[in-house]
C-alpha cells in the first residue's frame, strides 16, 4: 500500500489565488516551503498557464506535483519578455540554490574542458560546473571529439588523467620515496604520463607541461602540434607509413581541439553589443552585453536625457578588456544562456548595436 504525502497547504485556496492574480505574461516564480525557504525557481512565457499546470499534475508520478506538495506558498515576479524571464530565473537560482532545481535539472548539453587547481593539475572534460579552483574552457557541443582530443593532449605532454584524489609526490620530495616505487597506472610505463603520483617528475617540470597545454588551448603557442608534425615527418622519411598515419591521427585530434577552442572564444567575443529586447507590453529593455555576459541593463532609452545616461553606462563597460583565458566559473551559466539565446533566436541579432556605433550617436 502506497501512502501519499499530504500537501503543506490548502491547494484549492492556492489555486484560486494563482488563477485570480497571475497574469498571462512572462514571469519568474518561486515555490516556498513552510519555513519560508525557496525550494524551486521556474520561468514561463505565460505565467498563469504555467502555474496552473502544477495543480493538474499527478502525485507522485509527476515532477510538478512533487514540487507542489512540498510548497506552502507561491511567489512570482512579472518580466517584460521571455529573455528577461530566462535571465531572472538563472539569477534567482544562483541566489537561492533551490533544492528541487539541483535535484531535477536536466544534464547540461554542452561540455567544458577543465583544468584542476590542485598540486598536479589535471586536464579533463565535464558538463558540470561550480567546483572552486577549476578553470573552464568552452563551451563545446561535441563531447566525444573533445574527450578524444584531450586524451591526445594529455598523452603528448605526459599529464595525468587519474582521479583528482590521487596522492601527488614530486621528485624533490625524495625523503618520501622507497626503492622500487611504481606509478599508479600503466600510462607511465607507456611513456604517456610523467608519473607525478610516484615522484618521477619535478613539480617545476610538470607545471611547465601544464602551461604548454594552457598556451595551446588559449591559442598562444602550438608546441604540442609542432611535436606531432615533427614525429609524423620523421616517420614518413623513414618510410614508416603506419607510424606516420598514427601521428596523423593525433594531428587531426589536436587540430580539432585548436579549431573548436578558437570557435568558442570567437562566439563569446561576438557577443559584445547593446541588445534592445522588446517587451510584451512595450516595456523594452536595453542590455549591455560584454563577452557573452550581461554587464548592465536599463529601460530602453527614448528621450535625449535617457540616451545620454545610457551612453554613459555603455562607455563604462565598452572598454573592459577581453581575455583568451577561461570563463569565470560564476559566469558560465549566464554565458551558456546568452550563447544559446542568440543561436536559437537569430532575429534577436537584428536588435543589437555595436558599442562604437552606440557611443558615436548624437543624443539629440
XYZ file of C-alpha atoms in Angstrom, residues 50-326:
277
model
C 2.337 27.561 -16.404
C 1.447 27.773 -12.716
C -1.952 26.155 -13.213
C -0.308 23.099 -14.807
C 1.150 22.254 -11.379
C -2.348 21.732 -9.993
C -3.236 19.282 -12.783
C -0.160 17.111 -12.244
C -0.468 13.644 -10.695
C 1.308 12.897 -7.420
C 3.766 11.221 -7.005
C 4.496 10.413 -10.655
C 4.869 13.969 -11.945
C 7.747 16.221 -11.011
C 5.437 19.240 -10.856
C 3.157 17.512 -8.343
C 6.069 16.554 -6.095
C 7.244 20.151 -6.044
C 3.723 21.444 -5.355
C 3.197 19.008 -2.470
C 6.277 20.428 -0.749
C 5.113 24.004 -1.350
C 3.377 26.228 1.184
C 3.206 29.349 -0.989
C 3.983 30.612 -4.494
C 5.524 33.987 -5.299
C 6.211 35.466 -8.724
C 7.690 38.474 -10.497
C 6.405 39.676 -13.862
C 9.049 40.249 -16.533
C 8.883 42.284 -19.741
C 9.916 39.392 -22.029
C 10.955 35.763 -22.303
C 14.623 36.801 -22.363
C 14.197 38.798 -19.150
C 12.438 35.809 -17.570
C 15.276 33.447 -18.543
C 17.861 35.797 -17.087
C 15.775 36.362 -13.956
C 15.290 32.630 -13.419
C 19.030 31.981 -13.686
C 19.959 34.707 -11.236
C 17.345 33.649 -8.702
C 18.524 30.036 -8.889
C 22.072 31.242 -8.251
C 20.871 33.346 -5.307
C 18.584 30.819 -3.600
C 20.124 27.466 -4.668
C 16.702 25.737 -4.501
C 16.874 22.069 -3.627
C 14.473 20.932 -6.371
C 16.389 22.811 -9.078
C 19.539 20.948 -8.050
C 17.831 17.562 -7.953
C 15.781 17.817 -11.095
C 17.692 19.967 -13.586
C 18.441 18.201 -16.846
C 22.001 17.330 -17.732
C 23.832 20.160 -19.439
C 24.013 19.672 -23.211
C 27.421 21.277 -23.557
C 30.810 20.212 -22.262
C 33.781 22.099 -20.907
C 37.491 21.456 -20.969
C 38.588 21.723 -17.342
C 41.931 22.222 -15.643
C 42.010 21.435 -11.941
C 43.811 23.674 -9.498
C 45.378 21.042 -7.256
C 49.008 20.041 -6.660
C 49.300 18.337 -10.067
C 46.700 19.968 -12.349
C 44.644 17.574 -14.400
C 43.067 18.370 -17.786
C 39.726 16.647 -18.319
C 36.213 17.046 -19.744
C 32.978 17.601 -17.838
C 29.488 19.057 -18.219
C 29.006 20.267 -14.646
C 30.459 23.433 -13.177
C 30.850 25.058 -9.801
C 33.987 23.382 -8.465
C 36.215 26.043 -6.945
C 39.723 26.412 -8.334
C 38.897 24.744 -11.664
C 39.455 26.593 -14.949
C 36.729 26.123 -17.571
C 37.149 26.493 -21.347
C 34.403 26.270 -23.937
C 31.567 25.606 -24.149
C 31.869 22.719 -26.606
C 28.854 20.997 -28.176
C 30.695 17.853 -29.356
C 31.650 15.820 -26.302
C 33.170 12.760 -27.988
C 35.848 14.527 -30.103
C 36.600 16.742 -27.110
C 37.298 13.677 -24.940
C 39.491 12.168 -27.666
C 41.439 15.401 -28.212
C 42.072 15.924 -24.505
C 43.338 12.362 -24.211
C 45.844 13.009 -27.015
C 46.951 16.284 -25.418
C 47.493 14.565 -22.066
C 49.448 11.718 -23.654
C 51.726 14.040 -25.605
C 52.570 16.215 -22.619
C 52.680 13.399 -20.066
C 49.879 14.825 -17.926
C 47.964 12.635 -15.527
C 44.374 11.535 -16.121
C 43.847 9.730 -12.817
C 41.379 10.646 -10.086
C 41.642 14.109 -8.589
C 42.024 12.412 -5.199
C 45.198 10.543 -6.225
C 48.079 11.486 -3.862
C 50.829 13.514 -5.545
C 54.528 13.097 -4.721
C 57.060 15.097 -6.741
C 60.699 14.125 -7.334
C 62.036 16.786 -4.962
C 60.237 15.038 -2.088
C 62.866 12.288 -2.134
C 62.649 11.537 1.592
C 59.168 10.084 0.981
C 60.349 7.505 -1.545
C 61.436 3.913 -1.170
C 63.183 1.606 -3.585
C 61.043 0.018 -6.253
C 58.401 2.767 -6.367
C 55.844 2.380 -9.154
C 53.338 4.691 -10.807
C 49.688 4.063 -10.163
C 48.851 3.068 -13.744
C 50.436 1.810 -16.963
C 50.469 5.214 -18.657
C 53.868 5.973 -17.125
C 55.364 2.737 -18.443
C 53.929 3.557 -21.873
C 55.596 6.996 -21.739
C 52.226 8.777 -21.688
C 52.436 10.176 -18.154
C 55.358 11.710 -16.273
C 54.256 9.969 -13.076
C 53.576 12.758 -10.543
C 51.957 10.146 -8.307
C 55.304 8.376 -7.695
C 57.970 11.067 -7.792
C 59.119 10.536 -11.384
C 58.865 14.254 -12.273
C 59.644 17.541 -10.537
C 56.865 19.977 -9.792
C 58.518 22.630 -11.964
C 58.683 20.308 -14.974
C 55.106 19.085 -14.539
C 53.732 22.622 -14.256
C 55.768 23.648 -17.321
C 53.949 20.966 -19.285
C 50.581 22.095 -17.938
C 51.391 25.650 -19.040
C 52.211 24.342 -22.522
C 48.720 22.814 -22.625
C 47.132 26.080 -21.435
C 49.035 28.092 -24.052
C 47.803 25.679 -26.732
C 44.180 25.770 -25.574
C 44.246 29.576 -25.417
C 45.837 29.810 -28.877
C 49.124 31.380 -27.784
C 51.501 28.530 -28.733
C 51.479 25.348 -30.827
C 54.169 23.269 -29.100
C 52.137 20.004 -28.868
C 51.145 20.304 -32.531
C 54.741 21.075 -33.537
C 55.916 17.842 -31.925
C 53.284 15.814 -33.764
C 54.266 17.356 -37.103
C 57.943 16.600 -36.413
C 57.255 12.969 -35.472
C 54.951 12.499 -38.465
C 57.583 13.904 -40.828
C 60.336 11.705 -39.379
C 58.191 8.600 -39.725
C 57.422 9.440 -43.366
C 61.103 9.968 -44.155
C 61.841 6.503 -42.699
C 59.047 5.086 -44.878
C 57.278 4.016 -41.691
C 53.885 4.919 -43.090
C 51.943 3.051 -40.424
C 53.611 5.144 -37.733
C 53.120 8.294 -39.792
C 49.392 7.531 -40.015
C 49.308 7.059 -36.239
C 50.816 10.522 -35.764
C 48.479 11.926 -38.420
C 45.507 10.801 -36.307
C 46.933 12.709 -33.335
C 47.450 15.731 -35.563
C 43.756 15.627 -36.525
C 42.693 15.428 -32.867
C 44.807 18.410 -31.834
C 43.777 20.393 -34.897
C 40.119 19.818 -33.960
C 40.746 20.994 -30.389
C 42.560 24.120 -31.568
C 39.774 24.979 -34.012
C 36.997 24.245 -31.512
C 38.681 26.372 -28.828
C 39.077 29.212 -31.310
C 35.406 28.985 -32.306
C 34.318 29.034 -28.654
C 36.363 32.178 -27.991
C 35.080 33.800 -31.178
C 31.462 33.030 -30.256
C 31.838 34.799 -26.921
C 33.778 37.689 -28.429
C 30.989 38.162 -30.986
C 28.545 38.870 -28.153
C 29.809 42.392 -27.464
C 26.997 44.856 -28.079
C 23.887 46.623 -26.831
C 20.820 44.425 -27.193
C 17.356 46.008 -27.124
C 14.869 43.333 -26.117
C 11.221 44.059 -26.968
C 8.792 43.838 -24.061
C 5.422 42.139 -24.420
C 3.623 45.361 -23.456
C 6.089 47.828 -24.957
C 8.366 47.829 -21.906
C 11.547 47.292 -23.938
C 14.834 46.901 -22.103
C 18.398 47.546 -23.240
C 21.199 45.201 -22.183
C 24.916 45.941 -22.268
C 26.415 42.549 -23.195
C 30.160 42.090 -22.982
C 31.936 38.808 -23.761
C 28.633 36.884 -23.570
C 27.594 38.206 -20.154
C 25.140 40.932 -19.189
C 27.124 43.775 -17.641
C 24.257 46.268 -17.220
C 20.603 46.782 -18.102
C 18.084 49.624 -18.110
C 14.773 50.534 -19.734
C 15.382 51.147 -23.440
C 16.176 54.882 -23.653
C 13.699 57.075 -25.512
C 14.429 60.712 -24.705
C 17.750 62.567 -25.252
C 18.380 62.599 -21.491
C 17.765 58.848 -21.228
C 20.026 58.140 -24.217
C 22.812 60.239 -22.733
C 22.533 58.429 -19.394
C 22.569 55.045 -21.113
C 25.514 56.051 -23.281
C 27.496 56.672 -20.092
C 26.555 53.149 -18.978
C 27.755 51.715 -22.304
C 31.032 53.658 -22.082
C 31.641 52.248 -18.619
C 31.676 48.664 -19.922
C 32.773 49.071 -23.549
C 36.385 49.468 -22.530
C 36.565 46.261 -20.483
C 39.392 44.062 -21.720
C 38.606 40.585 -23.056
C 40.921 37.712 -22.233
C 41.534 34.475 -24.159
C 41.590 32.712 -20.792
C 38.989 30.555 -19.047
